């Protein structure tokens, strides 16, 4: 059994805790500075809970650490945990700026520890299956793609006014919080974005000033991609469509299906891609982290893929601010 420490037991930390315990391959500890929350988690899950990262890392040697704190704290915590010999699963986004990323990459290389970033679309069955199909090459080159997504964020995250979401500096706003998942998924499906133009605005969400609505026109090499996302609409829907030389692929996470429409076909040929419970994605991701710690291959988002998506996030924020197209280095 691997010894795993979860750092930060807010919304996603508790989900990782539940999912890793469900996987049944790890002994889990937690670290959470908020007294009331720490006490509740320790009681509900019968886990040992530490009040600080330093306390936890001094008490035990962990095989792996899952970093579930707000994004501006990910890199300093990652560097500290690596020094103590742990492999890492870092929540998305990797960070809110590029500072410290080069140091982290060097530290990871020197440590020889496994590191992944928790872009969970890598475990959405429709995305995985569509990606495998695209890689077979039957449809030829991807030429154009669209991503259309939205949900009523207050319904899914009622505490949005009280968490990191309220400020860009802590990883907030629609670009760093929600669009980043889809940017990373599209990069995983067709390759990295190379330049983009972004319109973003605060349109609806009460009690915050960050953007809740985003539109990005991007180039991923020769593919032209449009991302359109908001966090206020009633339907909770996400669809990604990739139009290639010989046909199209569509992923609809809300319908739990993906499909292919070959040039000349009358309709889509859909495949079911069901997810019985949202935790299932995180159980699969947790198992992949444990596989990575054991030296097995995984499809977790790599550090370099997450760095590329961080550059996408930063380019989108800069473009929205300057009204300029931004080339991604
Ligand atoms: N993959 C996903 O689907 C998904 C979903 C939600 C959030 N996230 C990401 O996970 C991260 C956390 O999000 P959340 O919604 O759980 O936030 P949250 O505010 O609910 O929880 C964060 C927790 O971290 C704790 N914390 C802060 N600084 C700490 C430190 N230095 N040491 C230990 N604990 C510390 C806080 O006390 C808090 O309980 C963010 O990066 C967010 O983008 C990912």
CSV table of C-alpha atoms and ligand atoms in Angstrom, one decimal:
chain,number,residue,atom,x,y,z
A,1,UNK,CA,0.0,0.0,0.0
A,2,UNK,CA,1.4,3.4,-1.0
A,3,UNK,CA,1.4,6.1,1.7
A,4,UNK,CA,-0.5,9.2,0.3
A,5,UNK,CA,-0.9,12.6,1.7
A,6,UNK,CA,-3.7,14.9,0.5
A,7,UNK,CA,-2.9,18.5,1.0
A,8,UNK,CA,-6.0,20.8,1.2
A,9,UNK,CA,-9.3,19.2,2.1
A,10,UNK,CA,-11.7,21.6,0.4
A,11,UNK,CA,-14.1,20.5,-2.3
A,12,UNK,CA,-11.7,18.6,-4.5
A,13,UNK,CA,-9.4,17.4,-1.7
A,14,UNK,CA,-12.3,15.6,-0.1
A,15,UNK,CA,-13.2,14.0,-3.5
A,16,UNK,CA,-9.6,12.8,-3.9
A,17,UNK,CA,-9.7,11.4,-0.4
A,18,UNK,CA,-13.0,9.5,-1.1
A,19,UNK,CA,-11.7,8.3,-4.5
A,20,UNK,CA,-8.3,7.1,-3.3
A,21,UNK,CA,-9.9,5.2,-0.4
A,22,UNK,CA,-12.3,3.7,-2.8
A,23,UNK,CA,-9.4,2.5,-5.0
A,24,UNK,CA,-8.2,0.5,-2.0
A,25,UNK,CA,-4.5,0.6,-3.0
A,26,UNK,CA,-3.3,3.4,-0.6
A,27,UNK,CA,-3.1,4.4,3.0
A,28,UNK,CA,-4.2,8.1,3.1
A,29,UNK,CA,-3.4,11.0,5.4
A,30,UNK,CA,-4.7,14.6,5.0
A,31,UNK,CA,-3.4,18.1,5.7
A,32,UNK,CA,-5.8,21.0,6.2
A,33,UNK,CA,-5.2,24.2,8.1
A,34,UNK,CA,-8.9,25.0,8.8
A,35,UNK,CA,-9.6,23.5,12.2
A,36,UNK,CA,-13.3,22.8,11.8
A,37,UNK,CA,-12.9,21.2,8.4
A,38,UNK,CA,-9.8,19.2,9.5
A,39,UNK,CA,-11.7,17.8,12.5
A,40,UNK,CA,-14.7,16.9,10.4
A,41,UNK,CA,-12.7,15.1,7.7
A,42,UNK,CA,-10.6,13.2,10.3
A,43,UNK,CA,-13.9,12.1,12.0
A,44,UNK,CA,-15.9,11.3,8.8
A,45,UNK,CA,-13.1,9.3,7.2
A,46,UNK,CA,-11.2,8.0,10.2
A,47,UNK,CA,-7.9,9.5,8.8
A,48,UNK,CA,-5.0,11.1,10.6
A,49,UNK,CA,-5.0,14.8,9.8
A,50,UNK,CA,-2.2,17.4,10.0
A,51,UNK,CA,-2.7,21.2,10.3
A,52,UNK,CA,0.3,22.1,8.1
A,53,UNK,CA,2.4,20.8,5.2
A,54,UNK,CA,5.6,21.0,7.3
A,55,UNK,CA,4.0,19.1,10.2
A,56,UNK,CA,2.8,16.3,7.8
A,57,UNK,CA,6.0,16.0,5.9
A,58,UNK,CA,8.0,15.9,9.1
A,59,UNK,CA,5.8,13.1,10.6
A,60,UNK,CA,6.1,10.6,7.8
A,61,UNK,CA,7.7,9.8,4.5
A,62,UNK,CA,5.0,9.7,1.9
A,63,UNK,CA,5.2,7.9,-1.5
A,64,UNK,CA,2.8,10.4,-3.0
A,65,UNK,CA,1.3,13.8,-2.3
A,66,UNK,CA,-1.9,15.1,-3.9
A,67,UNK,CA,-1.9,18.9,-3.9
A,68,UNK,CA,-5.5,20.2,-3.7
A,69,UNK,CA,-4.9,23.8,-2.6
A,70,UNK,CA,-5.6,27.0,-4.6
A,71,UNK,CA,-3.4,27.3,-7.7
A,72,UNK,CA,-1.0,30.0,-6.5
A,73,UNK,CA,0.3,27.6,-3.8
A,74,UNK,CA,0.8,24.6,-6.1
A,75,UNK,CA,4.5,25.1,-7.0
A,76,UNK,CA,5.9,26.0,-3.6
A,77,UNK,CA,4.1,23.0,-2.0
A,78,UNK,CA,5.2,20.8,-4.9
A,79,UNK,CA,8.9,21.8,-4.4
A,80,UNK,CA,8.6,21.1,-0.6
A,81,UNK,CA,7.0,17.7,-1.1
A,82,UNK,CA,9.6,16.7,-3.8
A,83,UNK,CA,12.4,17.5,-1.4
A,84,UNK,CA,10.8,15.0,1.0
A,85,UNK,CA,10.9,12.3,-1.7
A,86,UNK,CA,7.3,12.2,-2.7
A,87,UNK,CA,5.8,11.8,-6.1
A,88,UNK,CA,3.1,14.3,-7.0
A,89,UNK,CA,-0.4,14.7,-8.3
A,90,UNK,CA,-1.0,18.4,-8.7
A,91,UNK,CA,-4.5,19.8,-9.1
A,92,UNK,CA,-5.2,22.0,-12.2
A,93,UNK,CA,-4.2,24.6,-13.2
A,94,UNK,CA,-0.5,24.0,-12.6
A,95,UNK,CA,-0.1,27.6,-11.4
A,96,UNK,CA,-1.2,31.1,-12.1
A,97,UNK,CA,2.1,32.3,-13.6
A,98,UNK,CA,5.3,30.8,-15.1
A,99,UNK,CA,7.4,31.8,-12.1
A,100,UNK,CA,8.9,28.7,-10.4
A,101,UNK,CA,7.9,26.3,-13.3
A,102,UNK,CA,11.5,25.9,-14.6
A,103,UNK,CA,12.7,25.2,-11.0
A,104,UNK,CA,9.9,22.7,-10.6
A,105,UNK,CA,10.8,20.9,-13.9
A,106,UNK,CA,14.5,20.7,-12.8
A,107,UNK,CA,13.5,19.4,-9.3
A,108,UNK,CA,11.2,16.8,-10.8
A,109,UNK,CA,14.0,15.6,-13.2
A,110,UNK,CA,16.5,15.5,-10.4
A,111,UNK,CA,14.1,13.6,-8.0
A,112,UNK,CA,13.2,10.9,-10.6
A,113,UNK,CA,9.8,10.9,-8.9
A,114,UNK,CA,6.5,10.5,-10.8
A,115,UNK,CA,4.5,13.7,-11.3
A,116,UNK,CA,1.1,14.2,-12.9
A,117,UNK,CA,-1.4,17.0,-13.1
A,118,UNK,CA,-5.1,16.4,-12.4
A,119,UNK,CA,-6.7,17.5,-15.7
A,120,UNK,CA,-9.5,14.9,-15.2
A,121,UNK,CA,-10.7,15.0,-18.8
A,122,UNK,CA,-7.9,12.5,-19.4
A,123,UNK,CA,-10.2,10.0,-17.6
A,124,UNK,CA,-13.5,11.0,-19.3
A,125,UNK,CA,-14.4,7.8,-21.3
A,126,UNK,CA,-15.7,9.7,-24.4
A,127,UNK,CA,-12.5,11.8,-24.6
A,128,UNK,CA,-10.3,8.8,-24.2
A,129,UNK,CA,-12.2,6.8,-26.8
A,130,UNK,CA,-12.4,9.6,-29.3
A,131,UNK,CA,-8.7,10.3,-28.9
A,132,UNK,CA,-7.8,6.7,-29.5
A,133,UNK,CA,-10.0,6.8,-32.6
A,134,UNK,CA,-8.5,10.0,-33.9
A,135,UNK,CA,-5.0,8.6,-33.4
A,136,UNK,CA,-5.9,5.7,-35.7
A,137,UNK,CA,-5.9,8.3,-38.5
A,138,UNK,CA,-9.0,7.1,-40.4
A,139,UNK,CA,-10.4,10.6,-40.6
A,140,UNK,CA,-7.2,12.3,-41.7
A,141,UNK,CA,-5.9,15.6,-40.4
A,142,UNK,CA,-8.0,17.7,-38.0
A,143,UNK,CA,-8.8,21.0,-39.7
A,144,UNK,CA,-11.2,22.7,-37.5
A,145,UNK,CA,-12.8,22.2,-34.0
A,146,UNK,CA,-15.3,23.7,-31.7
A,147,UNK,CA,-15.8,23.5,-28.0
A,148,UNK,CA,-19.2,24.7,-26.6
A,149,UNK,CA,-19.6,24.5,-22.8
A,150,UNK,CA,-21.6,26.0,-20.0
A,151,UNK,CA,-23.2,25.4,-16.7
A,152,UNK,CA,-24.8,27.3,-13.8
A,153,UNK,CA,-21.8,27.5,-11.6
A,154,UNK,CA,-23.7,28.7,-8.4
A,155,UNK,CA,-25.7,25.4,-8.6
A,156,UNK,CA,-22.5,23.3,-8.8
A,157,UNK,CA,-20.3,25.4,-6.6
A,158,UNK,CA,-22.5,27.4,-4.2
A,159,UNK,CA,-19.4,28.7,-2.3
A,160,UNK,CA,-17.9,30.3,-5.4
A,161,UNK,CA,-17.9,33.8,-3.8
A,162,UNK,CA,-15.8,32.5,-0.8
A,163,UNK,CA,-13.1,30.5,-2.6
A,164,UNK,CA,-10.1,30.9,-4.9
A,165,UNK,CA,-12.6,31.6,-7.8
A,166,UNK,CA,-13.0,35.3,-6.9
A,167,UNK,CA,-9.5,36.4,-8.0
A,168,UNK,CA,-7.1,35.7,-10.9
A,169,UNK,CA,-4.3,35.8,-8.4
A,170,UNK,CA,-5.6,32.6,-6.7
A,171,UNK,CA,-6.6,30.8,-9.9
A,172,UNK,CA,-10.1,32.2,-10.3
A,173,UNK,CA,-12.3,33.3,-13.2
A,174,UNK,CA,-13.7,31.2,-16.0
A,175,UNK,CA,-10.4,31.0,-17.9
A,176,UNK,CA,-8.2,29.4,-15.2
A,177,UNK,CA,-11.0,27.5,-13.5
A,178,UNK,CA,-13.2,26.0,-16.2
A,179,UNK,CA,-11.9,26.8,-19.7
A,180,UNK,CA,-8.5,25.4,-18.8
A,181,UNK,CA,-10.0,21.9,-18.5
A,182,UNK,CA,-11.3,22.1,-22.1
A,183,UNK,CA,-8.1,23.8,-23.4
A,184,UNK,CA,-6.1,20.9,-22.0
A,185,UNK,CA,-8.5,18.3,-23.4
A,186,UNK,CA,-8.4,19.8,-26.8
A,187,UNK,CA,-4.5,20.0,-26.7
A,188,UNK,CA,-4.6,16.3,-25.6
A,189,UNK,CA,-6.8,15.5,-28.6
A,190,UNK,CA,-5.2,17.4,-31.4
A,191,UNK,CA,-2.0,19.0,-30.1
A,192,UNK,CA,-0.9,22.2,-28.4
A,193,UNK,CA,-2.3,25.7,-29.1
A,194,UNK,CA,0.1,28.0,-30.9
A,195,UNK,CA,-1.7,31.3,-30.8
A,196,UNK,CA,-5.1,32.7,-29.7
A,197,UNK,CA,-7.4,35.6,-29.4
A,198,UNK,CA,-9.7,35.8,-26.4
A,199,UNK,CA,-12.8,37.9,-25.5
A,200,UNK,CA,-13.8,37.5,-21.8
A,201,UNK,CA,-16.2,39.4,-19.6
A,202,UNK,CA,-18.1,39.3,-16.4
A,203,UNK,CA,-21.7,38.9,-17.6
A,204,UNK,CA,-23.8,37.4,-14.8
A,205,UNK,CA,-22.5,35.8,-11.7
A,206,UNK,CA,-23.4,37.7,-8.6
A,207,UNK,CA,-20.8,38.7,-6.0
A,208,UNK,CA,-17.7,38.3,-8.2
A,209,UNK,CA,-16.0,40.5,-10.8
A,210,UNK,CA,-13.9,37.9,-12.6
A,211,UNK,CA,-14.9,36.8,-16.1
A,212,UNK,CA,-17.7,34.2,-16.2
A,213,UNK,CA,-17.9,34.2,-20.0
A,214,UNK,CA,-15.1,33.4,-22.5
A,215,UNK,CA,-14.7,33.1,-26.2
A,216,UNK,CA,-11.4,32.0,-27.7
A,217,UNK,CA,-10.3,31.6,-31.3
A,218,UNK,CA,-7.1,29.6,-31.4
A,219,UNK,CA,-4.7,27.9,-33.7
A,220,UNK,CA,-3.5,24.4,-32.7
A,221,UNK,CA,-0.9,24.2,-35.5
A,222,UNK,CA,-2.9,24.0,-38.7
A,223,UNK,CA,-6.3,23.4,-36.8
A,224,UNK,CA,-8.5,26.4,-36.1
A,225,UNK,CA,-10.4,26.0,-32.8
A,226,UNK,CA,-13.2,28.0,-31.3
A,227,UNK,CA,-13.9,27.7,-27.6
A,228,UNK,CA,-17.2,29.2,-26.2
A,229,UNK,CA,-17.9,28.9,-22.5
A,230,UNK,CA,-20.0,30.5,-19.8
A,231,UNK,CA,-20.7,29.8,-16.2
A,232,UNK,CA,-24.3,31.1,-15.9
A,233,UNK,CA,-26.5,29.2,-18.4
A,234,UNK,CA,-29.1,26.7,-17.1
A,235,UNK,CA,-28.1,23.6,-19.1
A,236,UNK,CA,-25.0,21.8,-17.9
A,237,UNK,CA,-23.5,20.9,-21.3
A,238,UNK,CA,-20.2,20.3,-22.9
A,239,UNK,CA,-19.5,19.3,-26.4
A,240,UNK,CA,-16.3,19.1,-28.4
A,241,UNK,CA,-16.3,18.5,-32.2
A,242,UNK,CA,-13.3,17.9,-34.4
A,243,UNK,CA,-13.8,18.2,-38.1
A,244,UNK,CA,-11.2,16.3,-40.1
A,245,UNK,CA,-10.5,15.7,-43.8
A,246,UNK,CA,-12.7,12.6,-44.0
A,247,UNK,CA,-15.3,13.1,-41.3
A,248,UNK,CA,-16.0,14.5,-37.8
A,249,UNK,CA,-15.8,13.3,-34.2
A,250,UNK,CA,-18.0,14.7,-31.5
A,251,UNK,CA,-17.9,14.2,-27.7
A,252,UNK,CA,-20.9,15.1,-25.6
A,253,UNK,CA,-20.1,14.7,-21.9
A,254,UNK,CA,-23.6,15.6,-20.9
A,255,UNK,CA,-25.1,12.9,-23.1
A,256,UNK,CA,-22.3,10.5,-22.1
A,257,UNK,CA,-21.6,9.6,-25.7
A,258,UNK,CA,-19.1,10.2,-28.5
A,259,UNK,CA,-19.7,9.8,-32.2
A,260,UNK,CA,-18.3,9.7,-35.7
A,261,UNK,CA,-19.9,11.1,-38.8
A,262,UNK,CA,-18.0,10.0,-41.9
A,263,UNK,CA,-18.1,12.2,-45.0
A,264,UNK,CA,-21.2,11.1,-47.0
A,265,UNK,CA,-22.9,9.5,-44.0
A,266,UNK,CA,-26.5,10.7,-43.2
A,267,UNK,CA,-26.0,10.8,-39.5
A,268,UNK,CA,-23.7,10.4,-36.5
A,269,UNK,CA,-22.8,6.9,-35.3
A,270,UNK,CA,-22.7,7.3,-31.5
A,271,UNK,CA,-21.0,5.2,-28.9
A,272,UNK,CA,-22.1,5.2,-25.3
A,273,UNK,CA,-19.4,6.5,-22.9
A,274,UNK,CA,-21.1,6.4,-19.6
A,275,UNK,CA,-19.9,7.6,-16.2
A,276,UNK,CA,-22.1,6.2,-13.4
A,277,UNK,CA,-20.9,8.6,-10.8
A,278,UNK,CA,-18.6,11.7,-11.0
A,279,UNK,CA,-16.2,10.1,-8.5
A,280,UNK,CA,-15.5,7.3,-11.1
A,281,UNK,CA,-13.4,9.8,-13.0
A,282,UNK,CA,-11.4,10.6,-9.9
A,283,UNK,CA,-11.1,6.9,-8.9
A,284,UNK,CA,-9.6,6.3,-12.4
A,285,UNK,CA,-7.3,9.3,-12.0
A,286,UNK,CA,-6.3,8.1,-8.5
A,287,UNK,CA,-5.5,4.7,-9.8
A,288,UNK,CA,-3.4,6.2,-12.6
A,289,UNK,CA,-1.4,8.2,-10.0
A,290,UNK,CA,-0.8,5.0,-8.0
A,291,UNK,CA,0.3,3.3,-11.2
A,292,UNK,CA,2.6,6.1,-12.0
A,293,UNK,CA,4.2,5.8,-8.5
A,294,UNK,CA,4.7,2.1,-9.2
A,295,UNK,CA,6.5,3.0,-12.4
A,296,UNK,CA,3.7,1.9,-14.7
A,297,UNK,CA,2.6,3.9,-17.8
A,298,UNK,CA,-0.4,6.2,-17.3
A,299,UNK,CA,-2.4,8.7,-19.3
A,300,UNK,CA,-2.4,11.3,-16.6
A,301,UNK,CA,-1.6,14.8,-17.8
A,302,UNK,CA,2.1,15.3,-17.7
A,303,UNK,CA,3.9,18.3,-16.2
A,304,UNK,CA,4.9,19.5,-19.7
A,305,UNK,CA,1.4,19.2,-21.0
A,306,UNK,CA,0.1,21.1,-17.9
A,307,UNK,CA,2.8,23.8,-18.5
A,308,UNK,CA,1.6,24.1,-22.1
A,309,UNK,CA,-2.0,24.6,-20.8
A,310,UNK,CA,-0.8,27.1,-18.3
A,311,UNK,CA,0.7,29.1,-21.2
A,312,UNK,CA,-2.8,28.8,-22.9
A,313,UNK,CA,-4.4,30.3,-19.7
A,314,UNK,CA,-1.9,33.1,-19.5
A,315,UNK,CA,-2.3,33.9,-23.2
A,316,UNK,CA,-6.1,34.0,-22.9
A,317,UNK,CA,-5.9,36.3,-19.9
A,318,UNK,CA,-3.4,38.6,-21.7
A,319,UNK,CA,-5.4,38.6,-24.9
A,320,UNK,CA,-8.6,39.5,-23.1
A,321,UNK,CA,-6.8,42.3,-21.3
A,322,UNK,CA,-4.9,43.8,-24.3
A,323,UNK,CA,-7.3,42.9,-27.1
A,324,UNK,CA,-4.4,41.4,-29.0
A,325,UNK,CA,-3.7,38.1,-30.5
A,326,UNK,CA,-1.1,36.2,-28.4
A,327,UNK,CA,1.5,33.8,-29.8
A,328,UNK,CA,2.1,30.9,-27.4
A,329,UNK,CA,5.8,30.2,-27.1
B,1,LIG,N1,-10.2,18.7,-11.2
B,1,LIG,C1,-11.3,19.3,-10.9
B,1,LIG,O1,-12.4,18.9,-11.4
B,1,LIG,C2,-11.3,20.4,-9.9
B,1,LIG,C3,-12.5,20.8,-9.3
B,1,LIG,C4,-12.4,21.8,-8.3
B,1,LIG,C5,-11.2,22.4,-8.0
B,1,LIG,N2,-10.1,22.0,-8.6
B,1,LIG,C6,-8.8,22.7,-8.3
B,1,LIG,O2,-8.4,22.2,-7.0
B,1,LIG,C7,-7.8,23.2,-6.3
B,1,LIG,C8,-8.6,23.4,-5.0
B,1,LIG,O3,-9.9,23.7,-5.3
B,1,LIG,P1,-11.1,23.5,-4.2
B,1,LIG,O4,-12.3,23.7,-5.0
B,1,LIG,O5,-10.9,22.2,-3.5
B,1,LIG,O6,-10.8,24.7,-3.3
B,1,LIG,P2,-11.3,24.9,-1.7
B,1,LIG,O7,-11.1,26.3,-1.4
B,1,LIG,O8,-12.6,24.2,-1.6
B,1,LIG,O9,-10.2,24.0,-0.9
B,1,LIG,C9,-8.9,24.4,-0.8
B,1,LIG,C10,-8.4,23.9,0.5
B,1,LIG,O10,-7.0,24.1,0.6
B,1,LIG,C11,-6.7,24.5,1.9
B,1,LIG,N3,-5.4,25.2,1.9
B,1,LIG,C12,-5.0,26.4,1.4
B,1,LIG,N4,-3.7,26.7,1.6
B,1,LIG,C13,-3.2,25.5,2.1
B,1,LIG,C14,-1.9,25.2,2.5
B,1,LIG,N5,-0.8,26.0,2.3
B,1,LIG,N6,-1.7,23.9,3.0
B,1,LIG,C15,-2.7,23.1,3.2
B,1,LIG,N7,-4.0,23.4,2.9
B,1,LIG,C16,-4.2,24.6,2.3
B,1,LIG,C17,-7.8,25.5,2.3
B,1,LIG,O11,-7.9,25.6,3.7
B,1,LIG,C18,-9.0,24.8,1.7
B,1,LIG,O12,-9.7,23.9,2.6
B,1,LIG,C19,-7.7,24.4,-7.2
B,1,LIG,O13,-6.5,24.5,-7.9
B,1,LIG,C20,-8.9,24.2,-8.2
B,1,LIG,O14,-8.7,24.8,-9.5
B,1,LIG,C21,-10.1,21.0,-9.6
